[in-house]
């Protein structure tokens, strides 16, 4: 029951997707059809079940608003072209002083070329209902936050140069980048909170009799590996040090830290009505939708990384949402919608699976 499988990861890279920590989701006909209910401590069905392939609220918030924001900033930049020196300052040294010059068009083209792919890569999967809500909540806010940061960066570059005769001596600002990133993060958080998901159907039968049964289990907590703790500490040091180079780099590294520590610590408990887990974000899996629970194993080398991610295993394990803070012993939970894999402390997978299956036996009489 604990096979060490190798699987194909479904890829959609996030910002700086070189990291093995980035969540990956397939976009297209083979995407996850998982349906899960409720973030821990939140209601599940606000305003009825959603229908259709796209969540229009998410599409507007994660894609429409960022693109409109970028379009608005570009329109503003064009409108103040006559108030800018020619050439304008386009590059700044570590002290924020202008040391590279050129035309306005170059800045605007770079803004579009850099921002558009990020918005599409993160915002579109975040709006697609076939992706489980927890992945959409992970991806979508990155789109709005990054777009806000880029809009603010354009303003920080141009506002200090307004009405100057020459760009020599211009100093790069930072306040608009902070405002833009903060506004984008707030919009992303609000849209994420509003995301809805259709309720999964109830399971029709008790789990297979061959699966483990056992007494009630204790809540468990899984921490990330020592190597990842060292990486997180190094990331913090690098982020602080980046202030000496660029406020924009500091913001990018700081905002990306979420994806480094999203599963730094994962708590999981089995209740009478649901299996609940909490990382930086969490979900509740209604017990009535669970079809089986079994011990398993997760290896980040097989599946491409740690974090909250989509994994496509061969044969019976199939497509799953992995919540992994490290490699090791895991708990597979199958539902009528999503299949889940949770990395758990060594020696606890059997008892957790037994507790869930025993509760399901009682639920189904």
XYZ file of C-alpha atoms in Angstrom:
365
model
C 0.000 0.000 0.000
C 3.026 2.283 0.003
C 4.349 2.185 -3.553
C 7.082 4.576 -4.551
C 5.582 5.764 -7.772
C 6.877 8.099 -10.369
C 4.515 10.505 -11.990
C 4.210 13.230 -14.552
C 3.724 16.687 -13.135
C 1.197 18.994 -14.738
C 3.006 22.214 -15.489
C 1.937 25.798 -15.267
C 4.909 27.826 -13.980
C 4.457 30.707 -11.557
C 6.680 33.727 -11.217
C 10.280 32.586 -11.372
C 9.125 29.038 -11.961
C 12.625 27.603 -11.758
C 11.910 26.775 -8.123
C 10.752 23.244 -7.292
C 8.303 24.849 -4.912
C 6.040 26.317 -7.515
C 2.555 24.880 -7.831
C 1.855 23.399 -11.279
C -1.473 22.782 -12.875
C -2.380 21.537 -16.322
C -4.449 23.947 -18.372
C -6.623 22.242 -20.924
C -8.850 19.263 -21.437
C -6.930 17.066 -19.016
C -7.116 19.440 -16.060
C -8.252 18.531 -12.623
C -11.954 18.020 -12.270
C -11.694 18.080 -8.505
C -14.451 19.597 -6.456
C -13.772 20.323 -2.829
C -15.657 22.192 -0.216
C -14.920 25.034 2.100
C -11.739 26.549 3.447
C -11.333 25.668 7.082
C -13.473 28.059 9.045
C -15.329 29.487 6.061
C -18.700 28.819 4.500
C -18.786 26.775 1.317
C -21.807 27.705 -0.704
C -22.128 31.472 -0.708
C -24.848 32.310 -3.202
C -25.343 28.876 -4.744
C -23.249 26.462 -6.756
C -21.323 27.830 -9.727
C -21.807 26.547 -13.246
C -19.785 26.748 -16.448
C -16.131 26.283 -17.250
C -14.998 29.728 -16.139
C -15.539 31.559 -12.880
C -16.451 35.002 -14.176
C -15.665 36.722 -10.873
C -12.178 35.222 -10.925
C -11.740 35.935 -14.635
C -12.589 39.579 -14.029
C -10.475 39.872 -10.891
C -7.446 37.762 -11.830
C -7.256 38.647 -15.540
C -9.501 41.585 -16.414
C -8.521 43.963 -13.602
C -4.742 43.445 -14.015
C -4.927 43.963 -17.774
C -7.106 47.047 -17.357
C -4.642 48.378 -14.798
C -1.705 47.912 -17.149
C -3.664 49.480 -20.014
C -4.544 52.437 -17.809
C -0.944 53.032 -16.760
C 0.239 52.828 -20.365
C -2.451 55.303 -21.431
C -1.385 57.635 -18.609
C 2.280 57.360 -19.611
C 1.447 58.247 -23.212
C -0.670 61.191 -22.060
C 2.242 62.733 -20.107
C 4.835 62.102 -22.834
C 5.098 65.841 -23.541
C 6.001 66.515 -19.891
C 8.909 64.080 -19.910
C 12.486 64.836 -20.954
C 13.848 63.282 -24.118
C 15.494 60.877 -23.611
C 14.089 59.681 -20.310
C 15.914 57.753 -17.595
C 15.189 54.037 -18.054
C 17.836 52.441 -15.868
C 18.959 53.282 -12.354
C 21.947 52.230 -10.255
C 21.866 50.694 -6.776
C 21.421 54.147 -5.256
C 18.375 54.775 -7.445
C 20.150 57.362 -9.616
C 19.646 57.429 -13.373
C 22.462 55.805 -15.347
C 20.718 54.637 -18.518
C 18.568 56.607 -20.947
C 16.234 55.962 -23.871
C 12.737 56.438 -25.204
C 9.412 55.978 -23.424
C 8.342 53.253 -25.849
C 10.977 50.865 -24.509
C 9.622 51.058 -20.955
C 6.057 50.480 -22.097
C 6.981 47.524 -24.303
C 8.941 45.897 -21.471
C 5.985 46.404 -19.128
C 3.626 44.642 -21.539
C 6.047 41.834 -22.438
C 6.820 41.052 -18.791
C 3.347 41.492 -17.297
C 1.075 39.869 -19.885
C 2.530 36.324 -19.654
C 2.421 36.368 -15.849
C -1.206 37.498 -15.821
C -2.175 34.779 -18.295
C -0.100 32.021 -16.666
C -1.471 32.713 -13.194
C -4.802 34.400 -13.808
C -6.273 32.045 -16.399
C -5.727 28.812 -14.407
C -6.933 30.709 -11.352
C -10.229 31.346 -13.157
C -10.806 27.843 -14.529
C -13.297 25.908 -12.447
C -11.837 22.501 -13.269
C -8.877 23.462 -11.109
C -9.607 22.896 -7.394
C -10.224 26.070 -5.480
C -7.101 25.792 -3.339
C -4.920 25.926 -6.464
C -6.915 28.842 -7.824
C -6.431 30.672 -4.541
C -2.709 30.022 -4.791
C -2.323 31.164 -8.393
C -4.800 34.003 -8.891
C -3.512 36.605 -6.401
C -0.057 36.343 -7.956
C -1.503 37.797 -11.162
C -3.022 40.875 -9.540
C -0.049 41.482 -7.257
C 2.536 41.281 -10.032
C 0.497 43.506 -12.345
C 0.102 46.062 -9.554
C 3.839 45.974 -8.924
C 4.636 46.574 -12.603
C 2.135 49.428 -12.843
C 3.690 51.012 -9.769
C 7.163 50.568 -11.194
C 6.195 52.518 -14.331
C 4.880 55.336 -12.162
C 7.999 55.297 -9.961
C 10.130 55.607 -13.085
C 8.196 58.421 -14.766
C 6.725 60.577 -11.992
C 10.133 61.842 -10.735
C 10.937 62.941 -14.313
C 7.787 64.948 -14.977
C 8.490 68.529 -16.083
C 12.278 68.058 -15.969
C 14.388 69.562 -18.736
C 16.851 66.668 -18.515
C 16.677 63.190 -16.984
C 20.211 63.578 -15.638
C 20.060 63.302 -11.863
C 16.573 61.750 -11.789
C 16.052 59.393 -8.849
C 13.909 56.265 -8.993
C 10.930 56.275 -6.657
C 9.492 53.333 -4.725
C 6.208 54.476 -3.189
C 4.061 53.709 -6.241
C 5.456 50.177 -6.470
C 4.459 49.604 -2.857
C 0.999 51.027 -3.477
C 0.530 49.004 -6.665
C 1.675 45.716 -5.146
C -0.439 46.313 -2.047
C -3.527 47.142 -4.079
C -2.988 44.103 -6.303
C -2.564 41.833 -3.296
C -5.739 43.208 -1.709
C -7.737 42.683 -4.908
C -6.371 39.156 -5.246
C -7.250 38.321 -1.647
C -10.804 39.636 -2.032
C -11.372 37.681 -5.243
C -9.888 34.546 -3.657
C -12.263 34.844 -0.711
C -15.200 35.132 -3.112
C -14.317 32.015 -5.122
C -17.087 29.428 -5.166
C -17.000 25.754 -5.916
C -19.768 23.320 -6.715
C -20.577 20.848 -3.983
C -19.250 17.362 -4.649
C -21.790 14.506 -4.706
C -21.985 12.164 -1.751
C -20.114 8.873 -1.877
C -22.488 5.955 -2.399
C -20.593 3.197 -0.604
C -18.251 2.571 2.303
C -14.543 2.094 1.492
C -13.192 -1.245 0.333
C -12.991 -3.693 3.275
C -9.306 -4.349 2.534
C -8.374 -0.770 3.481
C -7.221 -0.080 7.057
C -9.649 0.641 9.884
C -8.767 1.981 13.294
C -9.664 4.145 16.285
C -9.872 7.915 16.286
C -6.618 9.613 15.411
C -4.933 12.669 16.842
C -4.390 15.836 14.786
C -0.986 15.852 13.097
C 1.439 18.570 12.061
C 4.102 18.197 9.383
C 7.017 20.619 9.078
C 9.201 21.119 6.062
C 12.653 19.591 5.786
C 15.819 21.112 7.229
C 17.012 21.949 3.735
C 13.882 23.956 3.019
C 14.200 25.772 6.346
C 17.718 26.780 5.334
C 16.418 27.930 1.938
C 13.683 29.989 3.607
C 16.215 31.627 5.928
C 18.536 32.364 3.003
C 15.605 33.810 1.042
C 14.833 36.191 3.909
C 18.466 37.316 4.087
C 18.593 37.789 0.326
C 15.329 39.715 0.333
C 16.556 42.126 2.995
C 19.906 42.524 1.234
C 18.139 43.305 -2.048
C 17.043 46.629 -0.558
C 20.606 47.775 -1.194
C 20.167 47.049 -4.896
C 16.570 47.797 -5.798
C 13.261 48.375 -4.005
C 11.550 46.596 -6.906
C 13.726 43.499 -6.431
C 12.957 43.594 -2.711
C 9.228 43.584 -3.444
C 9.480 40.744 -5.961
C 11.494 38.543 -3.596
C 9.287 39.416 -0.653
C 6.052 38.633 -2.471
C 7.494 35.391 -3.852
C 8.219 34.225 -0.306
C 4.619 32.993 -0.061
C 5.399 30.229 -2.530
C 8.497 29.243 -0.541
C 6.643 28.794 2.754
C 3.083 27.956 1.702
C 3.504 24.436 3.121
C 6.222 25.214 5.680
C 3.892 23.717 8.278
C 0.778 21.674 7.481
C -1.815 20.667 10.064
C -4.362 17.927 9.396
C -7.147 16.564 11.551
C -10.062 14.188 11.084
C -13.465 15.349 12.359
C -16.904 13.764 12.239
C -17.979 15.951 9.330
C -14.750 16.614 7.418
C -11.024 16.164 7.081
C -9.492 19.590 7.597
C -6.036 20.790 6.712
C -4.337 24.121 7.114
C -1.109 25.393 5.603
C -0.903 29.134 4.831
C -4.268 28.480 3.240
C -6.468 25.461 3.811
C -9.556 23.513 2.870
C -12.102 21.175 4.414
C -12.893 17.875 2.687
C -16.456 16.816 3.607
C -16.472 13.288 4.980
C -19.591 12.413 2.995
C -17.687 12.917 -0.283
C -14.717 10.699 0.643
C -14.616 7.267 -0.975
C -11.375 5.892 0.494
C -8.242 6.706 2.492
C -4.987 4.769 2.369
C -1.316 5.091 3.342
C 0.986 6.153 0.513
C 4.243 7.932 -0.156
C 5.221 11.263 -1.698
C 8.615 12.009 -3.208
C 9.230 15.527 -4.416
C 11.727 14.210 -6.966
C 8.992 12.122 -8.575
C 6.458 14.921 -8.653
C 8.590 17.983 -9.269
C 8.662 19.795 -5.947
C 6.892 20.607 -2.728
C 4.011 22.933 -2.019
C 0.391 22.672 -3.148
C 0.520 21.193 -6.608
C -1.078 18.974 -9.192
C 0.515 15.575 -9.766
C -0.396 12.986 -12.393
C 0.526 9.533 -11.106
C 0.268 6.410 -13.273
C -2.409 3.762 -12.861
C -4.786 3.814 -9.916
C -3.396 6.816 -8.015
C -4.217 9.051 -10.972
C -4.372 12.841 -10.877
C -4.036 14.236 -7.386
C -3.598 17.460 -5.457
C -0.489 17.061 -3.320
C -0.074 19.104 -0.140
C 3.561 18.431 0.597
C 6.006 20.065 2.977
C 8.683 17.430 2.259
C 9.140 13.931 0.882
C 7.996 11.018 2.989
C 5.030 9.095 4.311
C 1.728 10.319 2.920
C -2.022 9.884 3.154
C -4.082 9.451 -0.019
C -7.703 10.601 0.257
C -10.017 9.883 -2.669
C -13.306 11.739 -3.019
C -16.100 11.899 -5.564
C -14.300 14.963 -6.923
C -10.653 15.599 -6.110
C -8.029 13.053 -5.127
C -5.666 14.347 -2.438
C -2.227 13.387 -1.155
C -0.998 14.811 2.160
C 2.500 14.334 3.508
C 2.114 13.357 7.175
C 4.544 12.596 10.020
C 6.172 9.183 9.790
C 4.104 6.466 11.403
C 0.754 8.295 11.222
C -0.593 7.511 7.735
C -1.999 4.116 8.733
C -3.850 5.483 11.775
C -5.237 8.482 9.886
C -6.458 6.290 7.035
C -7.965 3.836 9.518
C -9.793 6.616 11.352
C -11.252 8.036 8.129
C -12.363 4.654 6.805
C -13.914 3.673 10.131
C -15.900 6.916 10.220
C -17.041 6.265 6.660
C -18.225 2.782 7.663
C -20.370 4.338 10.383
C -21.594 7.050 8.016
C -22.787 4.494 5.483
C -24.295 2.255 8.153
